[in-house]
Coordinates of C-alpha atoms in Angstrom, one line a residue:
X70 CA 61.9 -82.4 155.0
X71 CA 62.5 -80.8 158.4
X72 CA 65.2 -78.1 157.7
X73 CA 66.4 -78.5 161.3
X74 CA 67.7 -81.9 160.4
X75 CA 70.0 -80.4 157.8
X76 CA 71.1 -77.7 160.3
X77 CA 71.8 -80.3 162.9
X78 CA 73.8 -82.4 160.4
X79 CA 75.8 -79.2 159.6
X80 CA 76.5 -78.6 163.3
X81 CA 77.7 -82.1 163.9
X82 CA 79.7 -82.5 160.7
X83 CA 83.5 -82.9 160.8
X84 CA 83.6 -79.7 158.8
X85 CA 82.0 -77.6 161.5
X86 CA 84.9 -75.5 163.0
X87 CA 85.1 -76.9 166.5
X88 CA 88.4 -78.8 166.1
X89 CA 87.1 -82.2 167.0
X90 CA 89.8 -83.8 164.9
X91 CA 92.4 -82.7 167.4
X92 CA 91.0 -84.8 170.3
X93 CA 91.0 -88.6 170.9
X94 CA 89.2 -88.6 174.3
X95 CA 92.0 -90.7 175.8
X96 CA 91.9 -93.2 173.0
X97 CA 95.5 -92.4 172.0
X98 CA 96.7 -93.5 175.5
X99 CA 94.6 -96.6 175.3
X100 CA 96.2 -97.6 172.1
X101 CA 99.7 -96.8 173.4
X102 CA 99.0 -99.0 176.5
X103 CA 97.9 -101.9 174.3
X104 CA 94.4 -101.8 175.6
X105 CA 93.1 -101.4 172.0
X106 CA 94.9 -103.0 169.1
X107 CA 92.2 -104.0 166.5
X108 CA 88.7 -103.2 165.3
X109 CA 87.0 -105.6 167.7
X110 CA 88.7 -104.1 170.7
X111 CA 88.0 -100.5 169.5
X112 CA 84.3 -101.4 169.0
X113 CA 84.1 -102.9 172.5
X114 CA 85.8 -99.8 174.0
X115 CA 83.5 -97.4 172.2
X116 CA 80.4 -99.4 173.3
X117 CA 81.4 -99.0 176.9
X118 CA 82.1 -95.2 176.5
X119 CA 78.8 -94.6 174.7
X120 CA 76.6 -96.7 177.0
X121 CA 78.3 -96.4 180.4
X122 CA 80.7 -93.4 180.2
X123 CA 80.9 -90.0 178.7
X124 CA 78.6 -90.7 175.8
X125 CA 75.7 -91.4 178.2
X126 CA 76.5 -88.4 180.4
X127 CA 76.9 -86.1 177.4
X128 CA 73.5 -87.2 176.1
X129 CA 72.0 -86.4 179.5
X130 CA 73.5 -82.9 179.5
X131 CA 72.0 -82.4 176.1
X132 CA 68.6 -83.4 177.3
X133 CA 68.8 -81.3 180.4
X134 CA 69.9 -78.2 178.5
X135 CA 67.1 -78.7 176.0
X136 CA 64.5 -79.1 178.8
X137 CA 65.5 -75.8 180.4
X138 CA 64.6 -76.8 183.9
X139 CA 67.9 -75.4 185.1
X140 CA 69.8 -72.3 184.0
X141 CA 72.3 -73.3 181.4
X142 CA 75.1 -71.6 183.4
X143 CA 74.2 -73.9 186.3
X144 CA 74.2 -77.0 184.1
X145 CA 77.5 -75.9 182.6
X146 CA 79.1 -75.6 186.0
X147 CA 77.8 -79.1 187.0
X148 CA 79.1 -80.6 183.7
X149 CA 82.5 -79.0 184.4
X150 CA 82.6 -80.5 187.9
X151 CA 81.6 -83.9 186.5
X152 CA 84.6 -84.0 184.1
X153 CA 87.0 -86.8 185.3
X154 CA 90.2 -85.4 183.7
X155 CA 91.8 -82.1 182.9
X156 CA 92.1 -82.9 179.2
X157 CA 88.5 -84.1 179.0
X158 CA 87.4 -80.7 180.4
X159 CA 89.6 -78.8 178.0
X160 CA 88.3 -80.9 175.1
X161 CA 84.6 -80.1 175.9
X162 CA 85.4 -76.5 176.8
X163 CA 87.3 -75.6 173.7
X164 CA 84.9 -77.3 171.3
X165 CA 81.9 -75.9 173.2
X166 CA 83.3 -72.3 173.0
X167 CA 83.9 -72.7 169.3
X168 CA 80.5 -74.2 168.7
X169 CA 78.8 -71.4 170.7
X170 CA 80.7 -68.6 168.9
X171 CA 80.0 -69.8 165.3
X172 CA 76.4 -71.0 166.0
X173 CA 75.4 -67.8 167.8
X174 CA 76.8 -65.7 165.0
X175 CA 75.3 -67.6 162.1
X176 CA 71.9 -68.4 163.5
X177 CA 71.5 -65.4 165.8
X178 CA 71.2 -67.5 169.0
X179 CA 71.8 -66.5 172.6
X180 CA 74.6 -68.9 173.3
X181 CA 77.5 -68.0 175.7
X182 CA 80.5 -70.2 175.8
X183 CA 79.7 -73.5 177.5
X184 CA 80.9 -77.1 177.4
X185 CA 79.9 -78.7 174.0
X186 CA 77.0 -81.0 175.1
X187 CA 75.4 -78.2 177.1
X188 CA 75.8 -75.7 174.3
X189 CA 74.4 -78.1 171.8
X190 CA 71.3 -78.8 174.0
X191 CA 70.8 -75.1 174.5
X192 CA 71.1 -74.3 170.8
X193 CA 68.7 -77.2 169.9
X194 CA 66.1 -75.8 172.4
X195 CA 66.3 -72.3 170.8
X196 CA 65.9 -73.9 167.3
X197 CA 63.0 -76.1 168.3
X198 CA 64.9 -79.3 167.5
X199 CA 63.9 -82.8 168.6
X200 CA 66.2 -83.6 171.6
X201 CA 66.3 -87.4 171.0
X202 CA 67.5 -86.8 167.5
X203 CA 70.0 -84.2 168.6
X204 CA 71.5 -86.6 171.2
X205 CA 71.6 -89.5 168.8
X206 CA 73.3 -87.6 166.1
X207 CA 75.8 -86.1 168.6
X208 CA 76.7 -89.6 169.8
X209 CA 77.1 -90.8 166.3
X210 CA 79.4 -87.9 165.4
X211 CA 81.3 -88.4 168.6
X212 CA 81.8 -92.1 167.9
X213 CA 82.7 -91.4 164.3
X214 CA 85.4 -88.9 165.3
X215 CA 87.0 -91.5 167.6
X216 CA 86.9 -94.2 164.9
X217 CA 88.7 -91.7 162.6
X218 CA 91.2 -91.0 165.4
X219 CA 91.8 -94.8 165.7
X220 CA 92.7 -95.0 162.0
X221 CA 95.6 -92.6 162.7
X222 CA 96.7 -94.5 165.7
X223 CA 96.7 -98.2 164.7
X224 CA 96.3 -100.5 161.6
X225 CA 92.6 -100.0 160.8
X226 CA 91.4 -99.9 157.2
X227 CA 88.6 -97.7 155.9
X228 CA 86.2 -100.6 155.4
X229 CA 86.8 -102.0 158.9
X230 CA 86.4 -98.5 160.4
X231 CA 83.1 -97.9 158.7
X232 CA 81.9 -101.3 159.9
X233 CA 82.7 -100.3 163.5
X234 CA 80.8 -97.0 163.1
X235 CA 77.8 -98.8 161.5
X236 CA 77.5 -101.3 164.2
X237 CA 77.5 -98.5 166.8
X238 CA 74.6 -96.7 165.2
X239 CA 71.8 -98.6 167.0
X240 CA 73.5 -98.0 170.3
X241 CA 73.7 -94.3 169.7
X242 CA 69.9 -94.2 169.2
X243 CA 69.3 -96.4 172.3
X244 CA 71.5 -94.3 174.6
X245 CA 69.9 -91.1 173.3
X246 CA 66.5 -92.5 174.0
X247 CA 67.4 -93.7 177.5
X248 CA 68.9 -90.4 178.4
X249 CA 65.6 -88.7 177.8
X250 CA 64.1 -90.8 180.5
X251 CA 66.7 -89.8 183.1
X252 CA 67.1 -86.9 185.5
X253 CA 70.2 -85.4 187.0
X254 CA 69.9 -87.9 189.8
X255 CA 70.7 -90.6 187.3
X256 CA 74.0 -89.0 186.3
X257 CA 76.7 -91.7 186.5
X258 CA 79.7 -93.0 184.6
X259 CA 81.3 -96.4 185.0
X260 CA 83.6 -96.6 181.9
X261 CA 86.5 -96.3 184.3
X262 CA 89.4 -97.4 182.0
X263 CA 88.4 -94.7 179.6
X264 CA 88.7 -92.2 182.4
X265 CA 92.0 -93.6 183.4
X266 CA 93.2 -93.3 179.8
X267 CA 92.2 -89.7 179.7
X268 CA 94.1 -89.0 182.9
X269 CA 97.2 -90.8 181.8
X270 CA 97.2 -89.0 178.4
X271 CA 98.1 -85.8 180.1
X272 CA 101.7 -87.0 180.5
X273 CA 102.0 -88.9 177.2
X274 CA 104.9 -87.8 175.0
X275 CA 105.0 -87.7 172.0
X276 CA 101.4 -87.4 171.1
X277 CA 99.2 -86.7 168.1
X278 CA 96.1 -85.5 169.9
X279 CA 95.3 -83.0 172.6
X280 CA 93.4 -85.5 174.7

């Protein structure tokens, strides 16, 4: 077995200390607005986010950081400029800084603080990991975290939640593969309602999540 697979699984585990549990990526506001109220609506929302929104762009940042065609600091600056909402930027910034700190210390990598997908791609490059696998597992963990957040926000049982996560698995693989065929010129995001939810979450009170 490739030991890198176990390392990657560790990096993307809910137990890895990046604080992913504290963020809903705007999902909390979407539930509050009534845009998501059951498992089917959650699955449809996450499909759009993964295939047309921040899931796709994050996968592209991972691939670009892994390729090394641009300095990671330059990619990080572009990724920050691309963020559609203040809380989205904070979410990726804080998780990325935590990921970089722990990963650099444990594995001895050269990894300054960066947004999470850029930091992950840079770390994967230094470890010789397969980028398609890295992007796919990242998207799977990202979707799993949002499914877990939904369970705290609306009536969604464990079996139904796992069903949603399972049905999203092939999409995670597909998006990761397609991102590997793209360049920075292909960067785009059309999951507009997800972006609106992230923007409106900034004024939501009370709230459970930071985004």
